[in-house]
mmCIF file of C-alpha atoms and ligand atoms in Angstrom:
data_model
loop_
_atom_site.group_PDB
_atom_site.id
_atom_site.type_symbol
_atom_site.label_atom_id
_atom_site.label_comp_id
_atom_site.label_asym_id
_atom_site.label_seq_id
_atom_site.Cartn_x
_atom_site.Cartn_y
_atom_site.Cartn_z
ATOM 1 C CA MET E 18 11.207 13.368 -31.950
ATOM 2 C CA SER E 19 10.446 11.365 -28.841
ATOM 3 C CA LEU E 20 8.501 13.076 -26.061
ATOM 4 C CA ASN E 21 9.173 12.528 -22.363
ATOM 5 C CA ILE E 22 6.052 11.432 -20.546
ATOM 6 C CA ALA E 23 5.077 11.465 -16.862
ATOM 7 C CA ILE E 24 2.114 9.313 -15.893
ATOM 8 C CA TRP E 25 0.261 10.546 -12.801
ATOM 9 C CA ALA E 26 -1.726 7.917 -10.927
ATOM 10 C CA SER E 27 -3.125 7.486 -7.419
ATOM 11 C CA GLY E 28 -4.227 3.896 -6.956
ATOM 12 C CA ASN E 29 -4.436 0.557 -8.715
ATOM 13 C CA GLY E 30 -2.761 1.691 -11.912
ATOM 14 C CA SER E 31 -4.143 -0.797 -14.414
ATOM 15 C CA ASN E 32 -4.357 1.940 -17.048
ATOM 16 C CA ALA E 33 -0.860 3.147 -16.207
ATOM 17 C CA GLU E 34 0.497 -0.374 -16.727
ATOM 18 C CA ASN E 35 -1.393 -0.711 -19.997
ATOM 19 C CA ILE E 36 0.118 2.565 -21.220
ATOM 20 C CA ILE E 37 3.646 1.544 -20.146
ATOM 21 C CA LYS E 38 3.278 -1.723 -22.086
ATOM 22 C CA TYR E 39 1.887 0.013 -25.149
ATOM 23 C CA PHE E 40 4.767 2.481 -25.436
ATOM 24 C CA LYS E 41 7.528 0.016 -24.560
ATOM 25 C CA ASP E 42 8.305 -0.589 -28.224
ATOM 26 C CA LYS E 43 7.422 2.896 -29.377
ATOM 27 C CA THR E 44 10.322 4.827 -27.902
ATOM 28 C CA ASP E 45 10.578 6.842 -31.115
ATOM 29 C CA ILE E 46 7.302 8.500 -30.056
ATOM 30 C CA ALA E 47 7.304 8.442 -26.264
ATOM 31 C CA ASN E 48 9.507 7.659 -23.310
ATOM 32 C CA ILE E 49 7.604 6.915 -20.121
ATOM 33 C CA ARG E 50 10.104 8.589 -17.794
ATOM 34 C CA VAL E 51 8.272 8.357 -14.467
ATOM 35 C CA ILE E 52 5.151 7.360 -12.556
ATOM 36 C CA MET E 53 4.198 10.241 -10.268
ATOM 37 C CA CYS E 54 1.934 9.297 -7.400
ATOM 38 C CA ASN E 55 0.350 10.973 -4.372
ATOM 39 C CA ASN E 56 -0.110 7.729 -2.420
ATOM 40 C CA LYS E 57 2.929 5.833 -1.123
ATOM 41 C CA ASN E 58 0.876 2.624 -0.772
ATOM 42 C CA ALA E 59 -0.632 2.667 -4.266
ATOM 43 C CA PHE E 60 -0.378 -0.570 -6.243
ATOM 44 C CA VAL E 61 0.677 1.407 -9.311
ATOM 45 C CA LEU E 62 4.120 1.704 -7.677
ATOM 46 C CA GLU E 63 4.497 -2.107 -7.763
ATOM 47 C CA ARG E 64 3.450 -2.137 -11.381
ATOM 48 C CA ALA E 65 6.051 0.523 -12.238
ATOM 49 C CA LYS E 66 8.778 -1.535 -10.569
ATOM 50 C CA LYS E 67 7.911 -4.519 -12.769
ATOM 51 C CA TYR E 68 8.704 -2.442 -15.872
ATOM 52 C CA ASN E 69 11.655 -0.578 -14.359
ATOM 53 C CA VAL E 70 9.870 2.729 -14.648
ATOM 54 C CA PRO E 71 11.100 5.155 -11.951
ATOM 55 C CA THR E 72 8.555 6.419 -9.450
ATOM 56 C CA PHE E 73 8.166 9.714 -7.646
ATOM 57 C CA VAL E 74 5.848 9.965 -4.625
ATOM 58 C CA PHE E 75 4.588 13.208 -3.122
ATOM 59 C CA THR E 76 1.965 14.303 -0.602
ATOM 60 C CA TYR E 77 -0.979 16.615 -1.192
ATOM 61 C CA LYS E 78 0.909 19.311 0.689
ATOM 62 C CA GLU E 79 4.107 18.823 -1.312
ATOM 63 C CA LEU E 80 2.118 19.032 -4.529
ATOM 64 C CA ASN E 81 0.304 22.211 -3.576
ATOM 65 C CA GLU E 82 2.708 24.060 -1.317
ATOM 66 C CA THR E 83 6.190 23.290 -2.631
ATOM 67 C CA ASP E 84 8.080 23.226 -5.951
ATOM 68 C CA MET E 85 8.999 19.574 -5.473
ATOM 69 C CA VAL E 86 6.797 18.192 -8.239
ATOM 70 C CA ASN E 87 7.580 20.986 -10.652
ATOM 71 C CA ASN E 88 11.313 20.529 -10.000
ATOM 72 C CA LYS E 89 11.011 16.820 -10.784
ATOM 73 C CA LEU E 90 9.207 17.602 -14.047
ATOM 74 C CA GLU E 91 12.089 19.921 -14.967
ATOM 75 C CA GLU E 92 14.779 17.501 -13.892
ATOM 76 C CA LEU E 93 13.300 14.754 -16.071
ATOM 77 C CA ASP E 94 12.619 17.156 -18.923
ATOM 78 C CA ILE E 95 8.967 16.104 -19.047
ATOM 79 C CA ASP E 96 7.100 17.237 -22.180
ATOM 80 C CA PHE E 97 3.689 15.734 -21.543
ATOM 81 C CA ILE E 98 1.605 14.504 -18.591
ATOM 82 C CA VAL E 99 -0.860 11.618 -18.735
ATOM 83 C CA LEU E 100 -3.381 11.508 -15.878
ATOM 84 C CA SER E 101 -4.376 7.925 -15.384
ATOM 85 C CA GLY E 102 -6.578 7.437 -12.348
ATOM 86 C CA PHE E 103 -5.061 10.502 -10.662
ATOM 87 C CA MET E 104 -7.511 11.583 -7.979
ATOM 88 C CA LEU E 105 -6.246 15.036 -6.970
ATOM 89 C CA LYS E 106 -6.583 18.298 -8.810
ATOM 90 C CA VAL E 107 -3.472 19.303 -10.742
ATOM 91 C CA PRO E 108 -2.234 22.684 -9.406
ATOM 92 C CA ASP E 109 -3.026 25.658 -11.647
ATOM 93 C CA SER E 110 0.661 26.491 -12.060
ATOM 94 C CA ILE E 111 1.319 23.086 -13.666
ATOM 95 C CA ILE E 112 -1.866 23.274 -15.755
ATOM 96 C CA ARG E 113 -0.669 26.634 -17.128
ATOM 97 C CA LYS E 114 2.866 25.435 -17.750
ATOM 98 C CA TYR E 115 1.612 22.343 -19.601
ATOM 99 C CA ALA E 116 -1.307 23.930 -21.483
ATOM 100 C CA ASP E 117 -2.629 21.336 -23.974
ATOM 101 C CA ARG E 118 0.034 18.931 -22.730
ATOM 102 C CA ILE E 119 -1.967 17.197 -20.014
ATOM 103 C CA VAL E 120 -4.610 14.606 -20.837
ATOM 104 C CA ASN E 121 -7.007 12.837 -18.483
ATOM 105 C CA ILE E 122 -9.313 9.865 -18.785
ATOM 106 C CA HIS E 123 -12.716 9.905 -17.123
ATOM 107 C CA PRO E 124 -14.827 6.750 -16.754
ATOM 108 C CA ALA E 125 -18.100 8.247 -18.057
ATOM 109 C CA LEU E 126 -19.470 10.371 -20.873
ATOM 110 C CA LEU E 127 -18.618 13.935 -19.841
ATOM 111 C CA PRO E 128 -20.077 16.497 -19.275
ATOM 112 C CA LYS E 129 -22.363 14.164 -17.342
ATOM 113 C CA PHE E 130 -21.033 12.534 -14.153
ATOM 114 C CA GLY E 131 -17.939 14.694 -13.826
ATOM 115 C CA GLY E 132 -16.665 17.142 -11.236
ATOM 116 C CA LYS E 133 -15.349 16.966 -7.702
ATOM 117 C CA GLY E 134 -15.931 13.622 -5.979
ATOM 118 C CA MET E 135 -16.736 11.904 -9.273
ATOM 119 C CA TYR E 136 -14.012 9.297 -9.583
ATOM 120 C CA GLY E 137 -13.716 5.537 -9.840
ATOM 121 C CA ASP E 138 -16.700 3.610 -8.527
ATOM 122 C CA HIS E 139 -18.555 6.773 -7.435
ATOM 123 C CA VAL E 140 -19.021 7.517 -11.112
ATOM 124 C CA HIS E 141 -20.446 4.079 -11.931
ATOM 125 C CA GLU E 142 -22.771 4.196 -8.913
ATOM 126 C CA ALA E 143 -24.098 7.571 -10.058
ATOM 127 C CA VAL E 144 -24.577 6.395 -13.658
ATOM 128 C CA ILE E 145 -26.602 3.362 -12.492
ATOM 129 C CA ALA E 146 -28.601 5.398 -9.967
ATOM 130 C CA ALA E 147 -29.543 7.844 -12.720
ATOM 131 C CA GLY E 148 -30.933 5.012 -14.859
ATOM 132 C CA GLU E 149 -28.609 5.774 -17.774
ATOM 133 C CA LYS E 150 -28.801 3.398 -20.746
ATOM 134 C CA GLU E 151 -25.216 4.028 -21.783
ATOM 135 C CA SER E 152 -21.902 5.049 -20.292
ATOM 136 C CA GLY E 153 -18.347 5.084 -21.574
ATOM 137 C CA ILE E 154 -15.066 6.957 -21.440
ATOM 138 C CA THR E 155 -13.935 10.490 -22.130
ATOM 139 C CA VAL E 156 -10.346 11.490 -22.872
ATOM 140 C CA HIS E 157 -9.893 15.238 -22.486
ATOM 141 C CA TYR E 158 -7.309 17.928 -21.901
ATOM 142 C CA ALA E 159 -6.996 18.949 -18.256
ATOM 143 C CA ASN E 160 -7.731 22.541 -17.337
ATOM 144 C CA GLU E 161 -8.188 24.411 -14.028
ATOM 145 C CA HIS E 162 -11.528 22.727 -13.339
ATOM 146 C CA TYR E 163 -12.216 19.060 -12.664
ATOM 147 C CA ASP E 164 -13.247 17.218 -15.848
ATOM 148 C CA GLU E 165 -13.904 20.371 -17.881
ATOM 149 C CA GLY E 166 -11.118 20.598 -20.464
ATOM 150 C CA SER E 167 -11.956 20.058 -24.117
ATOM 151 C CA THR E 168 -12.847 16.543 -25.200
ATOM 152 C CA ILE E 169 -10.448 14.630 -27.417
ATOM 153 C CA PHE E 170 -12.228 11.288 -27.657
ATOM 154 C CA GLN E 171 -15.263 9.388 -26.358
ATOM 155 C CA ALA E 172 -16.349 5.762 -26.646
ATOM 156 C CA LYS E 173 -19.625 4.296 -25.423
ATOM 157 C CA CYS E 174 -20.847 1.063 -23.900
ATOM 158 C CA PRO E 175 -24.291 -0.034 -22.735
ATOM 159 C CA VAL E 176 -25.445 0.021 -19.127
ATOM 160 C CA LEU E 177 -27.317 -3.264 -18.634
ATOM 161 C CA PRO E 178 -30.392 -3.622 -16.399
ATOM 162 C CA ASP E 179 -28.639 -5.895 -13.893
ATOM 163 C CA ASP E 180 -25.335 -3.980 -13.810
ATOM 164 C CA THR E 181 -23.631 -3.312 -10.492
ATOM 165 C CA PRO E 182 -20.920 -0.621 -10.184
ATOM 166 C CA ASP E 183 -18.412 -3.480 -10.489
ATOM 167 C CA THR E 184 -19.747 -4.994 -13.718
ATOM 168 C CA LEU E 185 -20.104 -1.565 -15.283
ATOM 169 C CA ALA E 186 -16.584 -0.648 -14.147
ATOM 170 C CA GLN E 187 -15.229 -3.742 -15.905
ATOM 171 C CA ARG E 188 -16.953 -2.812 -19.164
ATOM 172 C CA VAL E 189 -15.664 0.756 -18.926
ATOM 173 C CA HIS E 190 -12.145 -0.457 -18.069
ATOM 174 C CA SER E 191 -12.125 -2.555 -21.248
ATOM 175 C CA LEU E 192 -12.871 0.579 -23.255
ATOM 176 C CA GLU E 193 -10.083 2.414 -21.421
ATOM 177 C CA TYR E 194 -7.533 -0.300 -22.153
ATOM 178 C CA ALA E 195 -8.583 -0.492 -25.811
ATOM 179 C CA HIS E 196 -8.486 3.247 -26.504
ATOM 180 C CA TYR E 197 -6.471 5.372 -24.070
ATOM 181 C CA PRO E 198 -2.966 4.445 -25.311
ATOM 182 C CA GLU E 199 -3.941 4.955 -28.950
ATOM 183 C CA VAL E 200 -5.543 8.302 -28.236
ATOM 184 C CA ILE E 201 -2.402 9.374 -26.354
ATOM 185 C CA GLU E 202 -0.255 8.280 -29.295
ATOM 186 C CA GLN E 203 -2.372 10.313 -31.687
ATOM 187 C CA VAL E 204 -2.124 13.430 -29.506
ATOM 188 C CA LEU E 205 1.655 12.979 -29.170
ATOM 189 C CA ARG E 206 2.094 12.560 -32.917
ATOM 190 C CA GLU E 207 0.172 15.759 -33.542
ATOM 191 C CA LEU E 208 2.232 17.545 -30.920
ATOM 192 C CA ALA E 209 5.480 16.348 -32.407
ATOM 193 C CA GLY E 210 4.261 17.304 -35.880
ATOM 194 C CA LYS E 211 4.730 13.807 -37.284
HETATM 195 C C1 GAR C 318 -10.120 4.559 -14.221
HETATM 196 O O1 GAR C 318 -11.367 3.989 -14.504
HETATM 197 C C2 GAR C 318 -10.130 6.032 -14.574
HETATM 198 O O2 GAR C 318 -10.944 6.336 -15.660
HETATM 199 C C3 GAR C 318 -10.700 6.629 -13.315
HETATM 200 O O3 GAR C 318 -10.102 5.905 -12.270
HETATM 201 C C4 GAR C 318 -9.866 4.565 -12.711
HETATM 202 C C5 GAR C 318 -8.448 4.192 -12.348
HETATM 203 O O4 GAR C 318 -8.218 2.825 -12.554
HETATM 204 N N1 GAR C 318 -10.412 8.029 -13.234
HETATM 205 C C6 GAR C 318 -11.228 8.897 -12.636
HETATM 206 O O5 GAR C 318 -12.248 8.570 -12.082
HETATM 207 C C7 GAR C 318 -10.773 10.354 -12.709
HETATM 208 N N2 GAR C 318 -11.832 11.238 -12.318
HETATM 209 P P1 GAR C 318 -6.725 2.286 -12.671
HETATM 210 O O6 GAR C 318 -5.952 2.888 -11.499
HETATM 211 O O7 GAR C 318 -6.823 0.803 -12.542
HETATM 212 O O8 GAR C 318 -6.156 2.742 -13.982
#
């Protein structure tokens, strides 16, 4: 059984593109039906176009105060949501509706360096400022609180003495590209009972 996937992203979208590419030839497992985005200028929308993946753009207000996003999920018969650099909180109603069917990737080793305001380069700055010797990625289920759902997978990388947020971000991105699609596939296979 193939599951219908919505990827939610807010910005650059390099992970979203990597996931689209990965599942292109795996339509027996997953169909990437849509990129959902809260920023009409986000580069992820260009990336989606390149792969002919439909896009759906909404504002913060539309997400939180209307049924627009939920209606789109219904219309496209979405089974599973992949958060991929999505910077807003997912409304509780959608979290409840998709219990254990929303995964997120965080660019650090949760539970450290998570929570509100901890996204993208802010995370890497905080990791360096804290003098951490290692960082990494965490894939977890999304729940009502930022970065607090149960962990599915972690991978680590070193933090080097001369790292800047940029160099650390690159190392963490490599881990994301190497692992996130495979972890998603594994979760989908379990869900589909394959
Ligand atoms: C990724 O590093 C992702 O882990 C992070 O944002 C980046 C998005 O990059 N997500 C968070 O910080 C969520 N709290 P991308 O748009 O190029 O995939």
